[in-house]
Amino acid sequence: MTALGPHTALVTGGSRGIGRAVVERLAADGARVATCGRGSRPGDLPDDVLWVRADVSDPDQAARLVATTRGELGPVSLLVNNAGVQVERTVADSTDDDWDLVVGTNCRGTFHTCRAVLPDMAGTGGVIVNIGSISGETADPSMALYNASKAFVHALTRSIAVDHGPAVRCNAILPGWIRTEMADDAFALADDPAAARADAVARHPTGRLGEPADIAATVAWLASDDAAFVTGQCVTVDGGLTAASPLRPGLT
Ligand code: NDP
């Protein structure tokens, strides 16, 4: 039996990017896996992964997502809240629609799915891993709602760990720059996207940006018994980006 064999895992936002890497890693490790997105089932999703079309910002759809997973695969023992959206605006420029989109998915979506799985987890135990961001700790320019939404995720993570332990362990992963469409969109906003990407790479002690598999590996660890004494934590996985002083010579 593999380390994650007993888990029934629900990963939100597994159509691409980090969520897809988490889905594939957990399935490879032996978990039964369900995932969701707002569109149709992606053609390249592995056949043994359950797809549920659901928008997690809607409380009814989030509840249906969890109920469908429970009915098809069994009670969720591992929830990975990965679905997220970003809007690149300051507070002054943000609209009510921006608020609904970002807070709806990143905050309400995470809250909805956590609330829906906790009754089962209270009885049989479970693990929640929320995908936050380094942007929830320090402010990315012109990402006001996104930054604030991720700070919410980090605080909610601690509350769940405190209120629902010992049955439930809950941690957040704070990715840095991970190579996905979301990251590409952010680089595209720069005057010189290629230069912005090269500058970003140079700021990583690891000498590279992150890959979705780097985050998936951390999810797998947090979901395993090797992390049995880890809860209520925000685990930064950023290749050392935020460990460095911004005042280093040559990178100003
Ligand atoms: P992508 O934009 O590549 O993928 C986002 C996924 O979430 C898609 O599968 C999307 O599917 C799904 N999704 C978005 N909104 C909803 C919704 N309301 N309901 C259900 N599914 C939804 O993003 P990444 O893979 O880059 O990011 C994944 C997570 O990691 C996010 O929470 C992000 O904030 C976080 N992160 C990413 C970083 C990076 O550098 N990439 C850095 C730090 C954090 P669909 O559109 O089909 O609904």
PDB file of N, CA, C and O in Angstrom, residues 186-197:
ATOM      1  N   ALA A 186       0.502  37.020 -15.208  1.00  0.00           N
ATOM      2  CA  ALA A 186       1.114  38.089 -14.408  1.00  0.00           C
ATOM      3  C   ALA A 186       2.347  38.653 -15.113  1.00  0.00           C
ATOM      4  O   ALA A 186       2.529  39.881 -15.178  1.00  0.00           O
ATOM      5  N   PHE A 187       3.201  37.784 -15.678  1.00  0.00           N
ATOM      6  CA  PHE A 187       4.380  38.274 -16.410  1.00  0.00           C
ATOM      7  C   PHE A 187       3.961  39.103 -17.622  1.00  0.00           C
ATOM      8  O   PHE A 187       4.634  40.067 -17.989  1.00  0.00           O
ATOM      9  N   ALA A 188       2.854  38.710 -18.233  1.00  0.00           N
ATOM     10  CA  ALA A 188       2.409  39.404 -19.448  1.00  0.00           C
ATOM     11  C   ALA A 188       2.057  40.861 -19.194  1.00  0.00           C
ATOM     12  O   ALA A 188       2.032  41.669 -20.129  1.00  0.00           O
ATOM     13  N   LEU A 189       1.811  41.204 -17.944  1.00  0.00           N
ATOM     14  CA  LEU A 189       1.467  42.585 -17.608  1.00  0.00           C
ATOM     15  C   LEU A 189       2.685  43.507 -17.606  1.00  0.00           C
ATOM     16  O   LEU A 189       2.548  44.726 -17.657  1.00  0.00           O
ATOM     17  N   ALA A 190       3.886  42.920 -17.536  1.00  0.00           N
ATOM     18  CA  ALA A 190       5.109  43.736 -17.470  1.00  0.00           C
ATOM     19  C   ALA A 190       5.368  44.417 -18.818  1.00  0.00           C
ATOM     20  O   ALA A 190       4.933  43.925 -19.869  1.00  0.00           O
ATOM     21  N   ASP A 191       6.074  45.546 -18.785  1.00  0.00           N
ATOM     22  CA  ASP A 191       6.438  46.219 -20.027  1.00  0.00           C
ATOM     23  C   ASP A 191       7.273  45.292 -20.906  1.00  0.00           C
ATOM     24  O   ASP A 191       7.134  45.288 -22.134  1.00  0.00           O
ATOM     25  N   ASP A 192       8.156  44.531 -20.270  1.00  0.00           N
ATOM     26  CA  ASP A 192       9.005  43.581 -20.987  1.00  0.00           C
ATOM     27  C   ASP A 192       8.874  42.217 -20.293  1.00  0.00           C
ATOM     28  O   ASP A 192       9.646  41.918 -19.357  1.00  0.00           O
ATOM     29  N   PRO A 193       7.898  41.394 -20.712  1.00  0.00           N
ATOM     30  CA  PRO A 193       7.653  40.127 -20.007  1.00  0.00           C
ATOM     31  C   PRO A 193       8.889  39.229 -19.909  1.00  0.00           C
ATOM     32  O   PRO A 193       9.112  38.594 -18.872  1.00  0.00           O
ATOM     33  N   ALA A 194       9.706  39.172 -20.972  1.00  0.00           N
ATOM     34  CA  ALA A 194      10.888  38.303 -20.944  1.00  0.00           C
ATOM     35  C   ALA A 194      11.887  38.796 -19.890  1.00  0.00           C
ATOM     36  O   ALA A 194      12.465  37.997 -19.139  1.00  0.00           O
ATOM     37  N   ALA A 195      12.062  40.109 -19.823  1.00  0.00           N
ATOM     38  CA  ALA A 195      12.975  40.668 -18.823  1.00  0.00           C
ATOM     39  C   ALA A 195      12.421  40.462 -17.420  1.00  0.00           C
ATOM     40  O   ALA A 195      13.182  40.160 -16.480  1.00  0.00           O
ATOM     41  N   ALA A 196      11.114  40.595 -17.275  1.00  0.00           N
ATOM     42  CA  ALA A 196      10.503  40.390 -15.956  1.00  0.00           C
ATOM     43  C   ALA A 196      10.699  38.954 -15.493  1.00  0.00           C
ATOM     44  O   ALA A 196      10.998  38.685 -14.329  1.00  0.00           O
ATOM     45  N   ARG A 197      10.553  38.003 -16.435  1.00  0.00           N
ATOM     46  CA  ARG A 197      10.737  36.593 -16.079  1.00  0.00           C
ATOM     47  C   ARG A 197      12.199  36.330 -15.699  1.00  0.00           C
ATOM     48  O   ARG A 197      12.475  35.635 -14.708  1.00  0.00           O
TER      49      ARG A 197
END
